[in-house]
Amino acid sequence: MADYVYWIFLFSAVIISAFSQMLLKKGAQKEYSSFIREYLNVWVISGYFLMFVSTICIIFAYKGVDYKNGPVIESLGFILIMILSRIFFKEKITKHKLIGNILILLGVFVFYFPFTRG
C-alpha cells in the first residue's frame, strides 16, 4: 500500500473519534427511565461503535506510520472536538479553549517542521 493510505487511516481515526464523542455527549444529555436505557440507547451504542471503528483505523495506520506520529496527529482531535461542539451543541469557544488549542497547533508545528530539528 502507498504511504499516504496509512496517513488517511490516521486522520480518519481522529475524525471518527471526534464524531463518536459527539454522539456520546448527545446521549449523556438526555434523561432515561432506567439505568439500562442510559447505557443501551442508540446514541451510546453508535458512539462506541464509531470508537471501535476508530481503533481499527489506528491499527491499520500504525502499519505504515511511525508510532511517534500517532499521538501528535491524534491531538488534533481536540481542535476538531472544539469546532464540532460549537456547531452541534452551540458551546462557546472561550479564551481558555482557544489558547489551549493554539498551543496544540504550536506543538504539532514544532514537531513536524524541520527548523526545529538539530
Coordinates of C-alpha atoms in Angstrom, one line a residue:
M1 CA 0.0 0.0 0.0
A2 CA 1.1 3.5 -0.6
D3 CA 2.3 5.5 2.4
Y4 CA -0.4 8.1 2.1
V5 CA -3.1 5.5 2.7
Y6 CA -1.8 4.9 6.2
W7 CA -1.9 8.7 6.8
I8 CA -5.5 8.7 5.6
F9 CA -6.3 5.9 8.1
L10 CA -4.7 8.0 10.9
F11 CA -6.6 11.2 10.1
S12 CA -9.8 9.2 9.6
A13 CA -9.4 7.7 13.0
V14 CA -9.2 11.2 14.5
I15 CA -12.3 12.4 12.7
I16 CA -14.3 9.3 13.5
S17 CA -13.3 9.5 17.2
A18 CA -14.4 13.1 17.3
F19 CA -17.8 12.3 15.9
S20 CA -18.1 9.4 18.3
Q21 CA -17.5 11.7 21.2
M22 CA -20.3 14.0 19.9
L23 CA -22.7 11.0 19.9
L24 CA -21.7 10.0 23.4
K25 CA -22.2 13.6 24.6
K26 CA -25.6 13.7 22.9
G27 CA -26.6 10.5 24.7
A28 CA -25.4 11.8 28.0
Q29 CA -27.5 15.0 27.8
K30 CA -30.8 13.0 27.7
E31 CA -32.8 11.7 30.7
Y32 CA -33.5 8.0 30.7
S33 CA -36.2 6.0 32.5
S34 CA -33.8 3.3 33.7
F35 CA -30.1 2.6 34.3
I36 CA -30.1 0.1 31.4
R37 CA -31.6 2.5 28.9
E38 CA -28.9 5.1 29.9
Y39 CA -26.2 2.8 28.5
L40 CA -28.2 0.9 25.9
N41 CA -29.5 3.6 23.6
V42 CA -28.9 4.5 20.0
W43 CA -26.5 7.4 20.9
V44 CA -24.3 5.4 23.2
I45 CA -24.2 2.3 21.1
S46 CA -23.4 4.3 17.9
G47 CA -20.7 6.3 19.8
Y48 CA -19.0 3.2 21.0
F49 CA -19.3 1.6 17.6
L50 CA -17.6 4.6 16.0
M51 CA -14.9 4.4 18.7
F52 CA -14.3 0.8 17.7
V53 CA -14.0 1.8 14.0
S54 CA -11.6 4.5 15.0
T55 CA -9.5 1.9 16.8
I56 CA -9.4 -0.3 13.8
C57 CA -8.3 2.6 11.7
I58 CA -5.5 3.4 14.1
I59 CA -4.3 -0.2 14.0
F60 CA -4.1 -0.1 10.2
A61 CA -2.5 3.3 10.3
Y62 CA 0.3 2.1 12.5
K63 CA 1.3 -0.4 9.9
G64 CA 2.7 2.4 7.8
V65 CA 3.1 5.4 10.0
D66 CA 5.8 5.8 12.7
Y67 CA 4.5 5.4 16.2
K68 CA 5.8 8.8 17.1
N69 CA 3.4 10.5 14.7
G70 CA 0.2 9.0 16.1
P71 CA -0.2 11.0 19.4
V72 CA 0.8 14.2 17.6
I73 CA -1.9 13.7 14.9
E74 CA -4.5 12.5 17.5
S75 CA -4.0 15.7 19.5
L76 CA -5.7 17.5 16.5
G77 CA -8.9 15.8 17.7
F78 CA -9.1 18.3 20.5
I79 CA -9.4 21.1 17.9
L80 CA -11.9 19.2 15.9
I81 CA -14.0 18.5 19.0
M82 CA -14.0 22.2 19.9
I83 CA -15.3 23.0 16.4
L84 CA -17.9 20.3 16.4
S85 CA -19.1 21.2 19.9
R86 CA -19.6 24.8 18.6
I87 CA -21.6 23.5 15.6
F88 CA -23.7 20.8 17.2
F89 CA -24.1 22.0 20.8
K90 CA -23.7 25.7 20.4
E91 CA -20.9 25.7 23.0
K92 CA -18.9 28.9 23.4
I93 CA -15.3 28.9 22.3
T94 CA -13.8 30.5 25.4
K95 CA -10.5 32.3 25.6
H96 CA -9.0 29.3 27.5
K97 CA -10.2 26.8 25.0
L98 CA -8.8 28.9 22.2
I99 CA -5.4 29.3 23.9
G100 CA -5.3 25.6 24.6
N101 CA -6.0 24.7 21.0
I102 CA -3.4 27.2 19.7
L103 CA -0.9 25.5 22.0
I104 CA -1.8 22.2 20.5
L105 CA -1.3 23.6 17.0
L106 CA 2.0 25.1 18.0
G107 CA 3.1 21.7 19.4
V108 CA 2.2 20.0 16.1
F109 CA 4.0 22.7 14.2
V110 CA 7.2 22.4 16.3
F111 CA 7.1 18.6 16.0
Y112 CA 6.8 18.5 12.2
F113 CA 8.8 21.4 10.8
P114 CA 12.5 20.8 10.1
F115 CA 13.8 24.1 11.6
T116 CA 13.1 22.6 15.0
R117 CA 15.5 19.7 14.4
G118 CA 19.2 19.9 15.1

